[in-house]
PDB file of C-alpha atoms in Angstrom:
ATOM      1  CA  UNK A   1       0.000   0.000   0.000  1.00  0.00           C
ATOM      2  CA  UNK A   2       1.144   3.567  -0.428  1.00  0.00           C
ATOM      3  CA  UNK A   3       2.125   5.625   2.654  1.00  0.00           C
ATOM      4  CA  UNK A   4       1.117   9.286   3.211  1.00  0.00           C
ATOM      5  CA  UNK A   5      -1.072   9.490   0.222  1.00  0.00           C
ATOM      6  CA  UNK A   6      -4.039  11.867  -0.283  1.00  0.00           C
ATOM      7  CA  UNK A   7      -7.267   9.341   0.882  1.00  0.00           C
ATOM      8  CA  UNK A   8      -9.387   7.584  -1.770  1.00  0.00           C
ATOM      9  CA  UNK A   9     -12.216   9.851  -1.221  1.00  0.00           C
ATOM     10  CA  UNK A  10      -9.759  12.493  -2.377  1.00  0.00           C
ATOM     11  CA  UNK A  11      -8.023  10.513  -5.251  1.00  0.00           C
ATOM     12  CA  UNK A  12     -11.089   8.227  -6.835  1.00  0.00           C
ATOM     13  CA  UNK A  13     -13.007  11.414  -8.299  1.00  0.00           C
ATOM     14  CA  UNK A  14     -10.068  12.935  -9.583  1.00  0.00           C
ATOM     15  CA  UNK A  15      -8.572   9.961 -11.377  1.00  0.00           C
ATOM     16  CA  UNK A  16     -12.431   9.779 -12.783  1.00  0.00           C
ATOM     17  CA  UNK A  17     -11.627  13.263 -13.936  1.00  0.00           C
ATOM     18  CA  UNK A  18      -8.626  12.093 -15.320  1.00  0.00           C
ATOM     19  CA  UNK A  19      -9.878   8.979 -17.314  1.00  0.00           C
ATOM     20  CA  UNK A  20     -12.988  11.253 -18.851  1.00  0.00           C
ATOM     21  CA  UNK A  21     -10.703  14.183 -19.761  1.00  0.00           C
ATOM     22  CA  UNK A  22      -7.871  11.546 -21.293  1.00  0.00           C
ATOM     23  CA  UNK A  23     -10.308   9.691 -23.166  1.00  0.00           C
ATOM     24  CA  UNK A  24     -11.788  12.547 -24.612  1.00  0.00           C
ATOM     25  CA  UNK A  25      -8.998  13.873 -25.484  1.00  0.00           C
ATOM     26  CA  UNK A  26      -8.058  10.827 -27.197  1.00  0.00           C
ATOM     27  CA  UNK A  27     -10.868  10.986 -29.280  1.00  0.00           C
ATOM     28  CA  UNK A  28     -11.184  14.430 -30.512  1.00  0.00           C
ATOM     29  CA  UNK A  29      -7.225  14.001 -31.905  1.00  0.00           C
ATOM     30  CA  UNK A  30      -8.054  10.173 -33.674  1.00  0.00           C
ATOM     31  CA  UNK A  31     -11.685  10.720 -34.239  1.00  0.00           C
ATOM     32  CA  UNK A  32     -12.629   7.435 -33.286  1.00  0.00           C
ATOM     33  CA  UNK A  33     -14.385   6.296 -29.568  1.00  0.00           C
ATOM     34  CA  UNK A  34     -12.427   4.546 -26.725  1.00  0.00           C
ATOM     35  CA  UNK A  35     -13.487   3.184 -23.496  1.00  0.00           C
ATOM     36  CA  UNK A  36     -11.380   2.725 -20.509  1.00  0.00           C
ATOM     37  CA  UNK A  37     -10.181  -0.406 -19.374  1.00  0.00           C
ATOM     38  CA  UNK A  38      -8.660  -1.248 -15.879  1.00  0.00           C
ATOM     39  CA  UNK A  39      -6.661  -4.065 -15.901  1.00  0.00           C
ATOM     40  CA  UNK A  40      -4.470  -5.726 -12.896  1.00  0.00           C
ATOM     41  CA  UNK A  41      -3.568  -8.895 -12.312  1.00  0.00           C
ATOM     42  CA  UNK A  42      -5.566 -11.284 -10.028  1.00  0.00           C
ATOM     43  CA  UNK A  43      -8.164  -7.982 -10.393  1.00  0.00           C
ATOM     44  CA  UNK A  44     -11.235  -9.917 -10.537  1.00  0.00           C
ATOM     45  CA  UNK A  45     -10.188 -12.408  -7.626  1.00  0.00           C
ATOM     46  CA  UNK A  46      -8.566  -9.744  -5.417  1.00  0.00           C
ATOM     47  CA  UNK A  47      -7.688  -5.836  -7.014  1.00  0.00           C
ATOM     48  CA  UNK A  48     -11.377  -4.852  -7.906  1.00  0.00           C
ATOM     49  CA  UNK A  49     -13.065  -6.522  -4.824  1.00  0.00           C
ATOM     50  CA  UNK A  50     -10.706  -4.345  -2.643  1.00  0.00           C
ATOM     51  CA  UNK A  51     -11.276  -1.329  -4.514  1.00  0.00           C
ATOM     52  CA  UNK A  52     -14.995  -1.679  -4.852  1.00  0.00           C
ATOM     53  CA  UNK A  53     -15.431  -2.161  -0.977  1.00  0.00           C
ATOM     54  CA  UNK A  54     -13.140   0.569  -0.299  1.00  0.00           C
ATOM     55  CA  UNK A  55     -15.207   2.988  -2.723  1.00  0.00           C
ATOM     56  CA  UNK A  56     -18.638   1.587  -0.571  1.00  0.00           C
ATOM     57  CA  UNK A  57     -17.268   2.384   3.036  1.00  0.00           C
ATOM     58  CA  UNK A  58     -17.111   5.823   1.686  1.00  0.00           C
ATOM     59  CA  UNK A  59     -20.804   7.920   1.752  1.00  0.00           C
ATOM     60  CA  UNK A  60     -18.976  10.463  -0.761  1.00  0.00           C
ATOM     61  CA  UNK A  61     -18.019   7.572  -3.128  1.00  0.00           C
ATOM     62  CA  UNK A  62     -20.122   5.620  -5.575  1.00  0.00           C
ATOM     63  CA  UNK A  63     -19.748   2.989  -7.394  1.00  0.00           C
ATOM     64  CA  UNK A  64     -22.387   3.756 -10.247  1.00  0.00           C
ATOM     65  CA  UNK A  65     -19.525   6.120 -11.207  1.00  0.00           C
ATOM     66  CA  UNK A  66     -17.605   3.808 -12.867  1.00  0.00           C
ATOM     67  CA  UNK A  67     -20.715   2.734 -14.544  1.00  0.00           C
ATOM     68  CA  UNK A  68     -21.243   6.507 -15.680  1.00  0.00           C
ATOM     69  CA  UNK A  69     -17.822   6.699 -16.970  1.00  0.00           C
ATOM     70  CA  UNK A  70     -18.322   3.654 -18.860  1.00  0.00           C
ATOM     71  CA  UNK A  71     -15.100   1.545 -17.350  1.00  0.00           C
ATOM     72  CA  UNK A  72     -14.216  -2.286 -18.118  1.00  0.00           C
ATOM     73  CA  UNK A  73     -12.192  -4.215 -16.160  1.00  0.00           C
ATOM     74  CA  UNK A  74      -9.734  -7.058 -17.416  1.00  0.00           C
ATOM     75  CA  UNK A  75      -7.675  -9.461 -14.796  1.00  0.00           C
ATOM     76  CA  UNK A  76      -4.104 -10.677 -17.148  1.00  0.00           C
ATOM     77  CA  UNK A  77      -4.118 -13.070 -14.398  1.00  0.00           C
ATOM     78  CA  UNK A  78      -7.028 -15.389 -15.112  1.00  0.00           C
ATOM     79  CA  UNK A  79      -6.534 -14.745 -19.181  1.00  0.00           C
ATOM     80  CA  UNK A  80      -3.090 -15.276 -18.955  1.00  0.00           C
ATOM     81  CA  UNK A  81      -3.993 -19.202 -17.148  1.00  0.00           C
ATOM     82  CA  UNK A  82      -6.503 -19.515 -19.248  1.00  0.00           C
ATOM     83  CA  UNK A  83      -5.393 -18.536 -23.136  1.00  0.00           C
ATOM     84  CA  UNK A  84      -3.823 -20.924 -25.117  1.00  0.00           C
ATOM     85  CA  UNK A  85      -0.903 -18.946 -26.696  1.00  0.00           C
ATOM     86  CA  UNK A  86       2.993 -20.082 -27.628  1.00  0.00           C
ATOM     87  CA  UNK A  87       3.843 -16.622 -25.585  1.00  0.00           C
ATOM     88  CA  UNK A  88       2.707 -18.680 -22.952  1.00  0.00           C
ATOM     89  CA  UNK A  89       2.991 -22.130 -23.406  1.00  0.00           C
ATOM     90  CA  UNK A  90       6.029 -22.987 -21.329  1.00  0.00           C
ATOM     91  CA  UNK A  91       4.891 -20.964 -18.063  1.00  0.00           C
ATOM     92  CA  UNK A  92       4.093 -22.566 -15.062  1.00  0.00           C
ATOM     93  CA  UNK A  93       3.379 -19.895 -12.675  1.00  0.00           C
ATOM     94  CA  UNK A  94       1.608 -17.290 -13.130  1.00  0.00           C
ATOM     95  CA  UNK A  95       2.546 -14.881 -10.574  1.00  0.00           C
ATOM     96  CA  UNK A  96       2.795 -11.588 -11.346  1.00  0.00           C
ATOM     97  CA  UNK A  97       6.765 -11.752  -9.907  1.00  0.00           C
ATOM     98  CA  UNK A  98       7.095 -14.970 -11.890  1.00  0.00           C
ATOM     99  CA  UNK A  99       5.911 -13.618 -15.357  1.00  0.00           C
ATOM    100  CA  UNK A 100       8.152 -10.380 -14.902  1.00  0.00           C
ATOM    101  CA  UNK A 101      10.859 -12.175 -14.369  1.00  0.00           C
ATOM    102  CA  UNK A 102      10.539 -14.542 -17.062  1.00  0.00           C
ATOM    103  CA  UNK A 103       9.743 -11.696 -19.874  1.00  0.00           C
ATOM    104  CA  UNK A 104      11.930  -9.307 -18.924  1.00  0.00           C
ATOM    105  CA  UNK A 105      14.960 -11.511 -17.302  1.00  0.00           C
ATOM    106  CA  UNK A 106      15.008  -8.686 -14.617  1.00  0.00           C
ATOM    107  CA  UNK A 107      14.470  -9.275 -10.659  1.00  0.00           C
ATOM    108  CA  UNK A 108      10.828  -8.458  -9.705  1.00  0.00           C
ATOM    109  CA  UNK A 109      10.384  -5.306  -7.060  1.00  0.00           C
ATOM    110  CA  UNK A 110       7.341  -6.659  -5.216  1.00  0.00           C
ATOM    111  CA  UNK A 111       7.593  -4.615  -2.279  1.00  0.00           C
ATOM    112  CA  UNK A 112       5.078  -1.405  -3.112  1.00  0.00           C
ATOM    113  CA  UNK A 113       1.895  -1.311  -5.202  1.00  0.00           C
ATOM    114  CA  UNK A 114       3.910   1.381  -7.642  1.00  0.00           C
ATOM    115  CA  UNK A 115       6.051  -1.835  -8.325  1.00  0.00           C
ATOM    116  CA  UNK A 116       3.395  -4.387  -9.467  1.00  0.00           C
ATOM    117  CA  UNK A 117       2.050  -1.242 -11.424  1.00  0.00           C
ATOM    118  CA  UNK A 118       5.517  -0.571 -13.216  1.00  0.00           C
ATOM    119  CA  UNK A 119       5.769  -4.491 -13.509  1.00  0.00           C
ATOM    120  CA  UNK A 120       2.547  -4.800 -15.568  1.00  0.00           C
ATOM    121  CA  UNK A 121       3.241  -1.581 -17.564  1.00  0.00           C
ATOM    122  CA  UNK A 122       6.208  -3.399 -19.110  1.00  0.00           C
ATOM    123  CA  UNK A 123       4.778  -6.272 -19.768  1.00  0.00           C
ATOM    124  CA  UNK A 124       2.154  -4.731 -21.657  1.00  0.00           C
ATOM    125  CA  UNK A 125       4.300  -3.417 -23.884  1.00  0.00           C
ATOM    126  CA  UNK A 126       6.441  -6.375 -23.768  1.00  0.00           C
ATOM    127  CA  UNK A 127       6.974  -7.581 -27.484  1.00  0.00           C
ATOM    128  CA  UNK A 128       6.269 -11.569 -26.826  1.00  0.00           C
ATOM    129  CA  UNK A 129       2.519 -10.193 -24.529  1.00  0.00           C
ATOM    130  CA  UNK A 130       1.693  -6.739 -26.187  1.00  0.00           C
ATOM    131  CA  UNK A 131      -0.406  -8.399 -28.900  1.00  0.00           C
ATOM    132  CA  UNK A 132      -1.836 -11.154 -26.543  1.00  0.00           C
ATOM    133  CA  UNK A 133      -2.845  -8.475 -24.056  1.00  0.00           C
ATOM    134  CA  UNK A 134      -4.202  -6.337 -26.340  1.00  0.00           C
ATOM    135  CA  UNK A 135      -7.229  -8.689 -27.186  1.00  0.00           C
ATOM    136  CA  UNK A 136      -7.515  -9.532 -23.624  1.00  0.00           C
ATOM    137  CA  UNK A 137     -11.600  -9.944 -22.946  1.00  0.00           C
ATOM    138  CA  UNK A 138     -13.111  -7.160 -20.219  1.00  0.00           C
ATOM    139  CA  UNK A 139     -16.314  -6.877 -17.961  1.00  0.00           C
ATOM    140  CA  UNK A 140     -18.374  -3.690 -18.021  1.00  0.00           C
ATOM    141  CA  UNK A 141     -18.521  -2.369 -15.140  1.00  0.00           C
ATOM    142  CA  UNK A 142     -22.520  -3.791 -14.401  1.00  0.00           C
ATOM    143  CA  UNK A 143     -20.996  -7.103 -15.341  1.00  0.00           C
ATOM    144  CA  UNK A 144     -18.299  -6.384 -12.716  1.00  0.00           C
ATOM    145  CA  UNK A 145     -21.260  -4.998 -10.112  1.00  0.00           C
ATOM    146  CA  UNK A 146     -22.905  -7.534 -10.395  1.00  0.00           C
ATOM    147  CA  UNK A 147     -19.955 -10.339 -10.245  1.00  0.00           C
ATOM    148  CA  UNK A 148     -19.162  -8.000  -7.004  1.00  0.00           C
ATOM    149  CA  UNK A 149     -22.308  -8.476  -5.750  1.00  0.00           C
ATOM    150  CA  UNK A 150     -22.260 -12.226  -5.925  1.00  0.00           C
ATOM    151  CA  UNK A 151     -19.369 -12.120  -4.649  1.00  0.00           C
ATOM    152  CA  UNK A 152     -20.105 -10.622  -1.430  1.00  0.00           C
ATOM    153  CA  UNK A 153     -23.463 -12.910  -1.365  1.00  0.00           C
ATOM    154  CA  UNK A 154     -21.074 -15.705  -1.234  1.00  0.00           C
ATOM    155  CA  UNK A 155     -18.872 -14.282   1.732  1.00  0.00           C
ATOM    156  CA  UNK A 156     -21.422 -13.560   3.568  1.00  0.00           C
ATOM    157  CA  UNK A 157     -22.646 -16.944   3.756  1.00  0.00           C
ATOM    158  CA  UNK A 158     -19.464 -18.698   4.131  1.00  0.00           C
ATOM    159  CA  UNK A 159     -19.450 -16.526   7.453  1.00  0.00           C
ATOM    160  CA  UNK A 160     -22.951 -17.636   8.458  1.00  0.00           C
ATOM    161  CA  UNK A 161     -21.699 -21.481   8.123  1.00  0.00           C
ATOM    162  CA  UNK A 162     -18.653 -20.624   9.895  1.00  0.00           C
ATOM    163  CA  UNK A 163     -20.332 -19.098  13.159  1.00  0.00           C
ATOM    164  CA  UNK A 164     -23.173 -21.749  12.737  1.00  0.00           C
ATOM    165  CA  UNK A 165     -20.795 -24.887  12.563  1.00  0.00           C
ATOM    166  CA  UNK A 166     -18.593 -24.331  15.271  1.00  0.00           C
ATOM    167  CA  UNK A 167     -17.313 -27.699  16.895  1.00  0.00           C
ATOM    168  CA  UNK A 168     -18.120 -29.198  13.827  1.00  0.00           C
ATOM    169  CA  UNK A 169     -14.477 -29.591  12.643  1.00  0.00           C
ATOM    170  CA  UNK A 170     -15.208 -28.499   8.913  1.00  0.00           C
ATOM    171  CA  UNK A 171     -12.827 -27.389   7.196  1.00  0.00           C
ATOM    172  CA  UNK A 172     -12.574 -24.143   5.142  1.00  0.00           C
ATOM    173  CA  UNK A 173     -12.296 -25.822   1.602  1.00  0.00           C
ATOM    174  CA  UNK A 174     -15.553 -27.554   3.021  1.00  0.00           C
ATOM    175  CA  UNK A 175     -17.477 -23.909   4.032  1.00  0.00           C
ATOM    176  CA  UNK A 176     -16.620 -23.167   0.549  1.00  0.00           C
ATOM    177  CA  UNK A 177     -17.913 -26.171  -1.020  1.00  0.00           C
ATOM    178  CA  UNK A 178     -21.051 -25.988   0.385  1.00  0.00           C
ATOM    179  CA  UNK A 179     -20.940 -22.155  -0.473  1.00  0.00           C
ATOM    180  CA  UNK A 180     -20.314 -23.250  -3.975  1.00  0.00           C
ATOM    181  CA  UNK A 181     -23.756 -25.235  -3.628  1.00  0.00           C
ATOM    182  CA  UNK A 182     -25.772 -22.285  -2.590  1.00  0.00           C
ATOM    183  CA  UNK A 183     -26.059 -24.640   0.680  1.00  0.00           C
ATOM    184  CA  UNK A 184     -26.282 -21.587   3.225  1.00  0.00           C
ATOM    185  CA  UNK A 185     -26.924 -22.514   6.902  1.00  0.00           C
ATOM    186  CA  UNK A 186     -30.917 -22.009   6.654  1.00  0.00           C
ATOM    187  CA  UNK A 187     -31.294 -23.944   4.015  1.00  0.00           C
ATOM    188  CA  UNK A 188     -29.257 -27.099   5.452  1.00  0.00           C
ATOM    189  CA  UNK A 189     -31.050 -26.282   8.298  1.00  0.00           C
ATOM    190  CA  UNK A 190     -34.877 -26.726   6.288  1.00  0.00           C
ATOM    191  CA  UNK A 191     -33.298 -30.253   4.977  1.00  0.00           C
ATOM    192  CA  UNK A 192     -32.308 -31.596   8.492  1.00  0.00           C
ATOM    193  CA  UNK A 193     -35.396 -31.327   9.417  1.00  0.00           C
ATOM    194  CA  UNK A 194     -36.729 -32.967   6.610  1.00  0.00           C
ATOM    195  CA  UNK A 195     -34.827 -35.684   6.706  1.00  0.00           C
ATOM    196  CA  UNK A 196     -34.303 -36.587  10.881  1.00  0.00           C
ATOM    197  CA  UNK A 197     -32.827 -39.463   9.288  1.00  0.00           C
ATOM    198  CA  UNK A 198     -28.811 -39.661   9.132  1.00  0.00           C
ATOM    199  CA  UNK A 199     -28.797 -41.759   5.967  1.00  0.00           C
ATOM    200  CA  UNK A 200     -31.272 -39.932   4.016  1.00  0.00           C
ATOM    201  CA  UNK A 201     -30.182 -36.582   5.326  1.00  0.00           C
ATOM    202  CA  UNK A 202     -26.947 -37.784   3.730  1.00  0.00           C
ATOM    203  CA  UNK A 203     -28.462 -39.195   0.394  1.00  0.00           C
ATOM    204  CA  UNK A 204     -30.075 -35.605  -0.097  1.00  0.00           C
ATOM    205  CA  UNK A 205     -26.560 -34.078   0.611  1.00  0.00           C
ATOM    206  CA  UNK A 206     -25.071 -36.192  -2.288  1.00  0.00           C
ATOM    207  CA  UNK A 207     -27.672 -35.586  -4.185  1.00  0.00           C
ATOM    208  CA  UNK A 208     -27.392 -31.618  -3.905  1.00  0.00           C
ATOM    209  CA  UNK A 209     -23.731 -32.358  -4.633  1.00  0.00           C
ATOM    210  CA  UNK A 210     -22.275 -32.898  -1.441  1.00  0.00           C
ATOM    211  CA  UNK A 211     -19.812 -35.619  -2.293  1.00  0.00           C
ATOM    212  CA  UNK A 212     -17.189 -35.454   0.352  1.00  0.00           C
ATOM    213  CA  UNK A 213     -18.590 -38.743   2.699  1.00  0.00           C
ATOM    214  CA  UNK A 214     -16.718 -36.950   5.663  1.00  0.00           C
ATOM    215  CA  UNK A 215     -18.211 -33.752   5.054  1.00  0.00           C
ATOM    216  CA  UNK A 216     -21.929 -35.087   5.231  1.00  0.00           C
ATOM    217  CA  UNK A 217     -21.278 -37.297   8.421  1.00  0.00           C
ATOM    218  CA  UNK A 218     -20.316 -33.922  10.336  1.00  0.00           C
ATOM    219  CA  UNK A 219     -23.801 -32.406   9.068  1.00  0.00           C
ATOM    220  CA  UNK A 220     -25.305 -34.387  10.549  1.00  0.00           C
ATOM    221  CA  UNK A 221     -24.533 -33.093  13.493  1.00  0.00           C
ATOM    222  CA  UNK A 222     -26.124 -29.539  12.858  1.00  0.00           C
ATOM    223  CA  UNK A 223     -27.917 -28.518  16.000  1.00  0.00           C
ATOM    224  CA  UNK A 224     -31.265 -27.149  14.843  1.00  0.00           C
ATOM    225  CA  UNK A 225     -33.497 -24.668  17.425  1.00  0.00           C
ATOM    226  CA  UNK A 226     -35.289 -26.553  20.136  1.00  0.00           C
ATOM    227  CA  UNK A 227     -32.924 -29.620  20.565  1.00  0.00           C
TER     228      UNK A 227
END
């Protein structure tokens, strides 16, 4: 993070400012249209998520800006893993630290946020990526919204399971397995006491795609009100 900086509440409307006036400007001299694109890598699993929540803990912040200013959003992490490319065919990490250093044979500075910024800048231009990158795919920003908003539907949950099944001994790959499932505490809840029965609680766990045997013999164990 960066020390002794002016405060995002300070900074997100004028780099706003900045992408309108840039991209207008941009415009007028080629006489074509161009959208903004924020890219980063690991953005949609981690960059984006931490900006977005940042920008709602503020009352003078909104995220329907970025909607208004018609931004996309890219992540060079998951295309990177995920296009098949001979740029790429021969990496097997895809680390931000791990790419740099691979395409540019220089030591990665990790240490600042200015440093994964001036990382990704060259490999952008980078003459084995540029072309890749450049047809990278990109959410709108009510694509990303929405993805955001699923997103924190899906924490919130896993923390509902987690306070709820205490003493169970399930593990956190397990709370998000059963996130996965849409199997929030309520609703396991509802089942158990359909099915007061151990083995068919369990056959309806399987059946909802809960194939771990361990994890459904622990369910069982949900305490529901009353007992």
């Amino acid at each position: 993070m960066l020390e002794d900086e002016e405060p995002l509440d300070v900074v997100f409307p004028q780099f706003l400012e900045w992408i309108r006036t840039t991209r207008e400007e941009v415009s007028k001299r080629t006489g074509d249209q161009y959208y903004t694109v924020l890219a980063s890598h690991k953005a949609f699993s981690f960059g984006i998520p931490v900006l977005l929540a940042e920008i709602e803990r503020r009352q003078e912040l909104q995220t329907s800006d970025l909607v208004t200013e018609n931004v996309f959003f890219s992540d060079t992490f998951q295309y990177l893993r995920e296009v098949k490319d001979d740029a790429t065919k021969n990496v097997k990490k895809f680390a931000l630290g791990n790419l740099y250093t691979l395409f540019t044979k220089k030591p990665y500075q990790g240490e600042r946020a200015l440093h994964d910024v001036e990382a990704m800048e060259e490999l952008f231009s980078h003459r084995s990526l540029a072309g890749l990158l450049s047809s990278m795919p990109s959410r709108t920003a009510e694509e990303q919204l929405q993805k955001w908003a699923e997103q924190k539907q899906k924490r919130a949950i896993k923390a509902e399971l987690n306070n709820n099944l205490v003493g169970l001994d399930i593990k956190k790959h397990q709370i998000d397995r059963l996130a996965e499932l849409d199997l929030f505490y309520p609703k396991l809840c509802k089942i158990r006491t359909k099915f007061t029965n151990d083995e068919e609680f369990q056959k309806e766990l399987r059946q909802r795609g809960v194939h771990s045997k361990k994890l459904r013999e622990k369910l069982t164990r949900i305490q529901l009100k009353g007992e």
